[in-house]
PDB file of C-alpha atoms in Angstrom:
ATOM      1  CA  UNK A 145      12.328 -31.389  55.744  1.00  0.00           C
ATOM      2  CA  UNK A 146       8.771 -30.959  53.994  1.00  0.00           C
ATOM      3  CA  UNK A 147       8.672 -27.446  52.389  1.00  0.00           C
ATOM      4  CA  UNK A 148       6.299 -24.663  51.501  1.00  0.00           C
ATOM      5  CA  UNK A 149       8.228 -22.357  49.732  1.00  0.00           C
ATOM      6  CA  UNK A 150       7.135 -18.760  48.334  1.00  0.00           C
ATOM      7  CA  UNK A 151       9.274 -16.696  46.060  1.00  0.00           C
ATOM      8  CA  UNK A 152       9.508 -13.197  47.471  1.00  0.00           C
ATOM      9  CA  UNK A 153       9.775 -12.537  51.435  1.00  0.00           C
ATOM     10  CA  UNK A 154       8.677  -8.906  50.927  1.00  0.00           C
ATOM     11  CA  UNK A 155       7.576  -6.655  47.926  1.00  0.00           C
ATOM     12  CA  UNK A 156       6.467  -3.241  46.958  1.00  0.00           C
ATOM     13  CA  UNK A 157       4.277  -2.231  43.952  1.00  0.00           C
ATOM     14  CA  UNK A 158       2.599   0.420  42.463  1.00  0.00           C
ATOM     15  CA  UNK A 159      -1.306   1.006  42.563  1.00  0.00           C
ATOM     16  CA  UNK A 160      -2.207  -0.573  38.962  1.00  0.00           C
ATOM     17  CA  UNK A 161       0.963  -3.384  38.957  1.00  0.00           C
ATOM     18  CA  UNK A 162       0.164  -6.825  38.658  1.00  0.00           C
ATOM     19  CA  UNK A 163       1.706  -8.867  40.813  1.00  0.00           C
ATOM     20  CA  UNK A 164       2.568 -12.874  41.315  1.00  0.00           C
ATOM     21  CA  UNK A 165       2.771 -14.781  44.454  1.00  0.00           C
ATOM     22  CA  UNK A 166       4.142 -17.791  43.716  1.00  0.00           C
ATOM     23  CA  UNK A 167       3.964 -20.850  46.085  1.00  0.00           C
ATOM     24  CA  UNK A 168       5.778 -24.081  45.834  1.00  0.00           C
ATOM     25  CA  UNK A 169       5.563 -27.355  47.958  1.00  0.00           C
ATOM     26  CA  UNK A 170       7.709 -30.301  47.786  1.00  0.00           C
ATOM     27  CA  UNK A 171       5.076 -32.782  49.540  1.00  0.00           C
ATOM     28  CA  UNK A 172       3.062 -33.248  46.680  1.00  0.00           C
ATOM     29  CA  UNK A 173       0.235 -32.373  48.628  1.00  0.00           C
ATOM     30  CA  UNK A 174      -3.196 -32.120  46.654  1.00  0.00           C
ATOM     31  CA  UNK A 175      -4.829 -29.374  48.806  1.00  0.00           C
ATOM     32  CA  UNK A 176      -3.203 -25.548  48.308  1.00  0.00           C
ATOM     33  CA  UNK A 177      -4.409 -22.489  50.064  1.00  0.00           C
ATOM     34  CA  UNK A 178      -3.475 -18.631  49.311  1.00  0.00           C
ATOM     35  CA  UNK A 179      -4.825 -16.192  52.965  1.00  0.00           C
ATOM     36  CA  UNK A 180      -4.213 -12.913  53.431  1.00  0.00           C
ATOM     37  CA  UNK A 181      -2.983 -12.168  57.279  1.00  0.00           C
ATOM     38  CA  UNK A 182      -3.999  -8.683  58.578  1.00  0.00           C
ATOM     39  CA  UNK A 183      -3.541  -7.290  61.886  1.00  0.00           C
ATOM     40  CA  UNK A 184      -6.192  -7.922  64.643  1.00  0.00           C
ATOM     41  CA  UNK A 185      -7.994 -10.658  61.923  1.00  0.00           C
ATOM     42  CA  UNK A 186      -7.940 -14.004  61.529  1.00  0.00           C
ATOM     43  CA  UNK A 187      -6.440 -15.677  58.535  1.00  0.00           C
ATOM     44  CA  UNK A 188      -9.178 -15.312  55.733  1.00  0.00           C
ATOM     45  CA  UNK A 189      -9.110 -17.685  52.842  1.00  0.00           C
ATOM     46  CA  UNK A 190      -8.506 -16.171  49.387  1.00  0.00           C
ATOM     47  CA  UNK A 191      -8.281 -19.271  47.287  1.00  0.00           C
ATOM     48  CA  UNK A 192      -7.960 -22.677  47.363  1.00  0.00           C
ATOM     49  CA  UNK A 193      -7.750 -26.024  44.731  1.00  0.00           C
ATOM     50  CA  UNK A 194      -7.813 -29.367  45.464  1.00  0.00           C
ATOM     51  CA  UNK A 195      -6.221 -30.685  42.183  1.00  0.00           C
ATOM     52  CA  UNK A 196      -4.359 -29.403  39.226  1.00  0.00           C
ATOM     53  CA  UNK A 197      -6.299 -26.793  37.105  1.00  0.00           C
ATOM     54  CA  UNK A 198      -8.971 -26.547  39.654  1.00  0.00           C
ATOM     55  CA  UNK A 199      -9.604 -23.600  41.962  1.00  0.00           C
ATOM     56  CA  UNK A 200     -12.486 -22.435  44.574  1.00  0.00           C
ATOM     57  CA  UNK A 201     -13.074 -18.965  45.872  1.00  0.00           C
ATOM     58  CA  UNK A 202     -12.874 -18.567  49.879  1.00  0.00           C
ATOM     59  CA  UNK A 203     -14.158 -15.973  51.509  1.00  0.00           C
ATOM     60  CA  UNK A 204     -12.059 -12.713  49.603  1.00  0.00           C
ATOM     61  CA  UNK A 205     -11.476 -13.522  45.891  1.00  0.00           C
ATOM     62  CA  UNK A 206     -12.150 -10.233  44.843  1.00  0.00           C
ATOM     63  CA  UNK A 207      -9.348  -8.629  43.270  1.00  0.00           C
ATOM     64  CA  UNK A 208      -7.577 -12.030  42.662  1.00  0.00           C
ATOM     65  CA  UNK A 209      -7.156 -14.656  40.376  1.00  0.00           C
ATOM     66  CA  UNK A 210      -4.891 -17.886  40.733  1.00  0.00           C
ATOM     67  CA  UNK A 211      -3.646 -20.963  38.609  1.00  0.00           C
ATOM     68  CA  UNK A 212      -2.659 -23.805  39.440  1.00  0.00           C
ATOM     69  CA  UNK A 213      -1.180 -25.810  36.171  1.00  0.00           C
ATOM     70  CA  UNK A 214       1.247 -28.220  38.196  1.00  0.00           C
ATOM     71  CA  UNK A 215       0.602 -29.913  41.598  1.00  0.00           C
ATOM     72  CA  UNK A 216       3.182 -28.184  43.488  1.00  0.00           C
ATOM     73  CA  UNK A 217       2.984 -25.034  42.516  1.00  0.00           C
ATOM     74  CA  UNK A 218      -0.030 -22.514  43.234  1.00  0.00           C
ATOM     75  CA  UNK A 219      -0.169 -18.768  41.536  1.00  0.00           C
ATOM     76  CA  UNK A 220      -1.557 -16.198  43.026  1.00  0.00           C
ATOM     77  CA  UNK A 221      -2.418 -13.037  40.679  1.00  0.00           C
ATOM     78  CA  UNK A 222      -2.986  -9.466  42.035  1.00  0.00           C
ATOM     79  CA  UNK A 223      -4.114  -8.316  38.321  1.00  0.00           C
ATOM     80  CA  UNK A 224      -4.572  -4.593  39.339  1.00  0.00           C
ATOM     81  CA  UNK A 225      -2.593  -4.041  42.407  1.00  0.00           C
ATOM     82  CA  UNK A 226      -4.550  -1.292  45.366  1.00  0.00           C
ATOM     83  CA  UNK A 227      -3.907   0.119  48.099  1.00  0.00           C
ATOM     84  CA  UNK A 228      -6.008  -2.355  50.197  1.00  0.00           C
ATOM     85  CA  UNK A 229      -4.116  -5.159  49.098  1.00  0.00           C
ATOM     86  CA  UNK A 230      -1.213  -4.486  51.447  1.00  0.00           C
ATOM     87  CA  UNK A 231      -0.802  -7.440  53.330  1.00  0.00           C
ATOM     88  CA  UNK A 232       0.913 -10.581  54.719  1.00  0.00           C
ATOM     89  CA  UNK A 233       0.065 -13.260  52.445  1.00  0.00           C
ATOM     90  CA  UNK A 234       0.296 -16.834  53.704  1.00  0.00           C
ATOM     91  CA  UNK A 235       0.354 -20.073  51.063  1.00  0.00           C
ATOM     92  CA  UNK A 236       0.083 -23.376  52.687  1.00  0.00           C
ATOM     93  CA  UNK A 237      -0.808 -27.068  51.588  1.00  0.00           C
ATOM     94  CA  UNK A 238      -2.060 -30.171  53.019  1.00  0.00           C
ATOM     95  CA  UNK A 239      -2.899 -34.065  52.158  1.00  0.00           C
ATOM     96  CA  UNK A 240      -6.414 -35.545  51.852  1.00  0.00           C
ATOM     97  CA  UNK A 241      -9.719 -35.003  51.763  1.00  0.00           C
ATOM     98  CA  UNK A 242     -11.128 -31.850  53.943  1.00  0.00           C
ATOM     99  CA  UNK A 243     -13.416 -33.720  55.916  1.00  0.00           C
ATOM    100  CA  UNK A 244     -10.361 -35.318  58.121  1.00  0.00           C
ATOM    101  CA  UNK A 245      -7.674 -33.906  60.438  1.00  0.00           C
ATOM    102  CA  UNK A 246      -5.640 -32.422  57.390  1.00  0.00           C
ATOM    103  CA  UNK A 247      -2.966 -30.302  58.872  1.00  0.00           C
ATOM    104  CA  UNK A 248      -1.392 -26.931  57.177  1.00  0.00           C
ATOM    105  CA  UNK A 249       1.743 -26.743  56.181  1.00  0.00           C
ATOM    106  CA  UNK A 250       2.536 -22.907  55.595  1.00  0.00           C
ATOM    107  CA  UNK A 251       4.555 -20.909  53.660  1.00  0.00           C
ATOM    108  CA  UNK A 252       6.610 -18.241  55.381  1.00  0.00           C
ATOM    109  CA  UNK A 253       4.835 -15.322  53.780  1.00  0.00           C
ATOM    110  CA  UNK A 254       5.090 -12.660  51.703  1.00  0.00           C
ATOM    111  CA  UNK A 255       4.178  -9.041  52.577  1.00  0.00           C
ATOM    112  CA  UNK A 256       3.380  -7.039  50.282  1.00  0.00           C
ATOM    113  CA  UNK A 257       3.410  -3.301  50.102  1.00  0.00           C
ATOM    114  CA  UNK A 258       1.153  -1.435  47.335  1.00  0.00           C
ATOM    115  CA  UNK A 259       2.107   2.351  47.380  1.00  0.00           C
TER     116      UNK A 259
ATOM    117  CA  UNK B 228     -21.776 -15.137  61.713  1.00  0.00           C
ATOM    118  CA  UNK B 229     -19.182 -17.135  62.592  1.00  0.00           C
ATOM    119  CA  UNK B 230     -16.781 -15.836  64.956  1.00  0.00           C
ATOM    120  CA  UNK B 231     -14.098 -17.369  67.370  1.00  0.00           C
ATOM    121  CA  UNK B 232     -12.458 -15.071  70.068  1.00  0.00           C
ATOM    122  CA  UNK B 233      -9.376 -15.109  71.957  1.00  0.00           C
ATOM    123  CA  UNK B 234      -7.422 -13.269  73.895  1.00  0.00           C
ATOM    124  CA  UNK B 235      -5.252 -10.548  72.138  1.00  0.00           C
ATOM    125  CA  UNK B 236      -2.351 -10.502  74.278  1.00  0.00           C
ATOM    126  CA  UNK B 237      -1.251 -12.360  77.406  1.00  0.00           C
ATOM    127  CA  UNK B 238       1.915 -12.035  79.288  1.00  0.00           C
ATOM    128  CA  UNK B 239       3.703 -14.882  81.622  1.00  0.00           C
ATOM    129  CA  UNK B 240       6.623 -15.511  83.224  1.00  0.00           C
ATOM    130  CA  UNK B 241       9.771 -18.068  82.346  1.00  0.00           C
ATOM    131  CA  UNK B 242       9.021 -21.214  83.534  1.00  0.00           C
ATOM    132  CA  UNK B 243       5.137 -20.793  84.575  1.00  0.00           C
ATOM    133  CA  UNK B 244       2.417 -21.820  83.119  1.00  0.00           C
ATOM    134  CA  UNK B 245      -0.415 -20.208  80.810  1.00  0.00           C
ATOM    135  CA  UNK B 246      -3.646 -20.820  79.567  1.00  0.00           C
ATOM    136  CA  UNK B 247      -4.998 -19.306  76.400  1.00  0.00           C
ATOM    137  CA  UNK B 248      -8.812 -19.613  75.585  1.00  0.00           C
ATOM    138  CA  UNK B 249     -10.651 -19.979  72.710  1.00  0.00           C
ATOM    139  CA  UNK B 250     -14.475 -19.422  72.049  1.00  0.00           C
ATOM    140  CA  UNK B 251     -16.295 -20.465  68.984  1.00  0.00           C
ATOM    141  CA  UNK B 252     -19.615 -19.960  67.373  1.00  0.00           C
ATOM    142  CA  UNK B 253     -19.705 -21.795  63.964  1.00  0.00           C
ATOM    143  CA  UNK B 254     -21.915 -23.224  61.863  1.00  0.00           C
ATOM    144  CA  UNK B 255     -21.489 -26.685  62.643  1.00  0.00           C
ATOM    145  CA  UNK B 256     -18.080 -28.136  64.177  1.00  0.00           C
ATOM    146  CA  UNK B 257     -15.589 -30.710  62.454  1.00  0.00           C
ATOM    147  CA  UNK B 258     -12.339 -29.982  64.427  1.00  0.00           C
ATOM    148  CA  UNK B 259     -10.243 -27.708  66.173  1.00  0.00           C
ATOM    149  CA  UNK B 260      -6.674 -26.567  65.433  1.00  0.00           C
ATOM    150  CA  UNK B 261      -4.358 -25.035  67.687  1.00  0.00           C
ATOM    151  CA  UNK B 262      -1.075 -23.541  65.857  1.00  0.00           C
ATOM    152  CA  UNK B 263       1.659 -21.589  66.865  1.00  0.00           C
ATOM    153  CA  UNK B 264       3.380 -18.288  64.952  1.00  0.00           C
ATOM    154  CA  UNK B 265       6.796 -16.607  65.911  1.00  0.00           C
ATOM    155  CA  UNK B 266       6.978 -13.295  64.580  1.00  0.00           C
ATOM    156  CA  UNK B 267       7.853 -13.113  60.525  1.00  0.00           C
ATOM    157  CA  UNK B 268       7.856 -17.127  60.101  1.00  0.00           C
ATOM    158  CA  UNK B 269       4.812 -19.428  59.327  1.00  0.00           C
ATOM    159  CA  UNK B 270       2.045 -21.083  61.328  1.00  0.00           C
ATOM    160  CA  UNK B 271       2.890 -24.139  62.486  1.00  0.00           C
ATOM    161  CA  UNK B 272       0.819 -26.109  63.832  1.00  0.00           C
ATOM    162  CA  UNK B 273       0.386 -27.605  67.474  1.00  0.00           C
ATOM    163  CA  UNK B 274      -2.641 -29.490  68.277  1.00  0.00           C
ATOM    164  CA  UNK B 275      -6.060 -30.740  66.839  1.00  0.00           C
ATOM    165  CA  UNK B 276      -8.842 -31.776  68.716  1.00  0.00           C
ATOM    166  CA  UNK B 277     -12.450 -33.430  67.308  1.00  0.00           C
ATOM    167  CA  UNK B 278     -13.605 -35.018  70.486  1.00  0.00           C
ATOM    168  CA  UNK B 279     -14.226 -33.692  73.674  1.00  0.00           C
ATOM    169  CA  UNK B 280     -11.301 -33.976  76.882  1.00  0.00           C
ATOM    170  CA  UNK B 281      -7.646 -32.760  76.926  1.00  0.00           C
ATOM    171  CA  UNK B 282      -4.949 -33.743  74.736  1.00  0.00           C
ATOM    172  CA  UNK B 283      -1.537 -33.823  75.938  1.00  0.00           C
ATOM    173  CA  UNK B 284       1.909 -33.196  73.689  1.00  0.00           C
ATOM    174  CA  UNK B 285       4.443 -32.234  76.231  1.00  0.00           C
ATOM    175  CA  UNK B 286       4.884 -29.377  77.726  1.00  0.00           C
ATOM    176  CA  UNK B 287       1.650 -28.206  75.410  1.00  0.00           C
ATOM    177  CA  UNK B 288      -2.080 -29.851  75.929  1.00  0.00           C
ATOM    178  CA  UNK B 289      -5.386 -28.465  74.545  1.00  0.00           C
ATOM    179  CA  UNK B 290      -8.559 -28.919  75.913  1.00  0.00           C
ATOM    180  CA  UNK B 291     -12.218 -29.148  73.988  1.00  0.00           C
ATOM    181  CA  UNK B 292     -16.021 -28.724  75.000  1.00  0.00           C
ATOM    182  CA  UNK B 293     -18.179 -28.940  71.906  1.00  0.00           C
ATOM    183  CA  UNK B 294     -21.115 -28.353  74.169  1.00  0.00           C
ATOM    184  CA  UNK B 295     -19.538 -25.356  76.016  1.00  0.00           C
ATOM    185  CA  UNK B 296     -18.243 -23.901  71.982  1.00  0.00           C
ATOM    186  CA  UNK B 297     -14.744 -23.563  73.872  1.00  0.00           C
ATOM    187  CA  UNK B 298     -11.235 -24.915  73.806  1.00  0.00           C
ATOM    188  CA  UNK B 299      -7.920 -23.567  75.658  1.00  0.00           C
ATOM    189  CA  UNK B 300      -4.318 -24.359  75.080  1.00  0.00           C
ATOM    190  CA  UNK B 301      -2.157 -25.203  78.146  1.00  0.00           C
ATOM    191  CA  UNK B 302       1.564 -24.106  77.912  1.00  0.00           C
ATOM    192  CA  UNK B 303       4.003 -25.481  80.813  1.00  0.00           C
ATOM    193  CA  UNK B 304       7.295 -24.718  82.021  1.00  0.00           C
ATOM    194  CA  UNK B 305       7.241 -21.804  80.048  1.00  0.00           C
ATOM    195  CA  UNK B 306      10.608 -20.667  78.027  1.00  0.00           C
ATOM    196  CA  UNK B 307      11.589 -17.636  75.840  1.00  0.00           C
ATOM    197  CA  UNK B 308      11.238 -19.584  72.842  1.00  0.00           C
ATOM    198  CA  UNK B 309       7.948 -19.871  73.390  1.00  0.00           C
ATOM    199  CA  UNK B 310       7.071 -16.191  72.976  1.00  0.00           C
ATOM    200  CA  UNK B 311       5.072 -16.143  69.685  1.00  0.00           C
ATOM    201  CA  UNK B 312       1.530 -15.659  68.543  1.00  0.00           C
ATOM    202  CA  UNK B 313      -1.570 -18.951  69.234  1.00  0.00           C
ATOM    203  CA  UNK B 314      -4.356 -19.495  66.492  1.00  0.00           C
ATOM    204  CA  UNK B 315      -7.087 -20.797  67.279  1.00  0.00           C
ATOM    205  CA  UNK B 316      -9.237 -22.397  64.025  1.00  0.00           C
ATOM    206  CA  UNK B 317     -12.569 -24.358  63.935  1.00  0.00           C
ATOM    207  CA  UNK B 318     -13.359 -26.072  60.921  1.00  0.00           C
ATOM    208  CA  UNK B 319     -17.316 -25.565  60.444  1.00  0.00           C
ATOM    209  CA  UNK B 320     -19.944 -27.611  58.609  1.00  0.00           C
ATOM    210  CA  UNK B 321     -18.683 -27.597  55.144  1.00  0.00           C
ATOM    211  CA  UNK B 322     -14.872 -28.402  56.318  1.00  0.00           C
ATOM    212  CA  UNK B 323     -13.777 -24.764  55.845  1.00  0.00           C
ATOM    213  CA  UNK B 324     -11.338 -23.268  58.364  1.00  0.00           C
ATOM    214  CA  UNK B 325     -12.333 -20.212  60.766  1.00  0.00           C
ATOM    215  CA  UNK B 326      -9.535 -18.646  62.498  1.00  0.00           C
ATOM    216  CA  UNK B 327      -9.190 -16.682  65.638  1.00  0.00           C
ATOM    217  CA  UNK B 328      -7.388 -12.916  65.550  1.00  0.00           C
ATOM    218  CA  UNK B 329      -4.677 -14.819  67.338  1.00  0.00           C
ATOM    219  CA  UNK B 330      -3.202 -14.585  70.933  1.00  0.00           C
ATOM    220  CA  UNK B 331      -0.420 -12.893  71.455  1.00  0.00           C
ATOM    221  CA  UNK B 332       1.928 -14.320  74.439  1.00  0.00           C
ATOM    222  CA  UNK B 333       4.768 -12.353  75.786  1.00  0.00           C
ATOM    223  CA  UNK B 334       7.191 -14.138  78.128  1.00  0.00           C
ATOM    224  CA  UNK B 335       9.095 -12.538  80.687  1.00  0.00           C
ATOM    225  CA  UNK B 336      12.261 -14.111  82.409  1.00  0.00           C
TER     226      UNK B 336
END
C-alpha cells in the first residue's frame, strides 16, 4: 500500500520554537507538496520541489523554509514558531510532470499547536 | 482572483442521493479534481475531469462545463461511510492547484 507518511500526528510548541515536519513517501514520487489546512479555506500551498535539492515557494512561504536532500523525504522548517502558525499541515506527493492528471497522494497530517 | 466555491455543508439521507457543486473562476483551466476527506485522515482523491461530460466511478460520477466554470459530484446510494468532507480543486494556467473551502456532507440513517 503506497504511503505518505509524516512523523508527528499532533504537536505543541512554544512561540519562538523551531519546529520540523517531516514527510516521507515510499513511491518514489518526484513531486512533494507541504499545505497548511485551515478551517473554512482551501488547502493553500506552502512549498513544493520537483527533484532533490530543489524547492519553489507556493502561495504562503513566509515563515517557512524546507529541504529536500533525498527523494522521499521532504522537511518542512517552522524556524521561529507564532501563534498564526497553528494549523493542520498536509504533505503529499505525486508522479510526473504538472501539466498532466498527476494525482495527490497525502499525508495524514499533522496539527500543530503554537501556544 | 481566483476563487472556487462550494457548498459548506450539506446533509442527506442513507441510501439517497446528493449532489455537491462546484464553481470556479481561474486563470486558465487544466483539470479538475474531486477528493474526498473523513475527519482527521488525508485527502484522497476521487475523480478528475479535463474534458467536458460526466464521468462515472460507481456509486460516485462528476460532471464538468468549462464553458459554464462549474463541476458537481454525484454521490448514490448513499451510506454512513460516506459522511466526510468533498474538495473541489482546479488546476489553473500555470498547473498550480486551487482548492475549494470544502463541502461538508452529513448523512443521516
Amino acid at each position: 500500500d503506497v504511503k505518505v507518511t509524516q512523523s508527528s500526528r499532533y504537536l505543541v510548541k512554544r512561540t519562538g520554537e523551531k519546529v520540523f515536519l517531516e514527510c516521507v513517501q515510499d513511491m518514489d514520487h518526484e513531486n512533494m507538496f507541504w499545505y497548511r489546512q485551515d478551517p473554512g479555506l482551501g488547502l493553500r500551498l506552502i512549498y513544493f520541489s520537483y527533484d532533490v535539492k530543489m524547492k519553489e515557494k507556493g502561495d504562503i512561504p513566509e515563515g517557512y523554509s524546507v529541504s529536500r536532500e533525498k527523494k522521499e523525504r521532504f522537511s518542512l522548517i517552522l524556524e521561529s514558531a507564532s501563534t498564526n502558525q497553528t494549523s493542520m499541515y498536509l504533505c503529499a506527493s505525486s508522479s510526473g510532470h504538472s501539466s498532466g492528471a498527476n494525482v495527490l497522494t497525502f499525508g495524514a497530517g499533522s496539527r500543530l499547536t503554537v501556544l | 482572483g481566483q476563487n472556487i466555491d462550494q457548498p459548506t455543508e450539506m446533509t442527506a439521507t442513507e441510501g439517497a442521493i446528493v449532489q455537491i457543486n462546484c464553481t470556479y473562476q481561474t486563470s486558465g483551466f487544466n483539470g479538475l479534481f474531486w477528493y474526498q476527506q473523513h475527519a482527521g485522515e488525508a485527502p484522497t482523491f476521487l475523480s478528475y475531469n479535463v474534458l467536458d461530460g460526466l464521468e462515472e466511478k460507481g456509486r460516485f460520477s462528476s460532471f464538468l462545463s468549462r464553458s459554464k466554470g462549474y463541476s458537481y459530484l454525484l454521490l448514490k446510494e448513499l451510506q454512513m461511510k460516506d459522511s466526510a468532507s468533498y474538495l473541489c480543486a482546479v488546476k489553473d494556467s500555470n498547473y498550480q492547484l486551487i482548492w475549494g473551502a470544502g463541502t461538508k456532507l452529513i448523512i443521516k440513517p
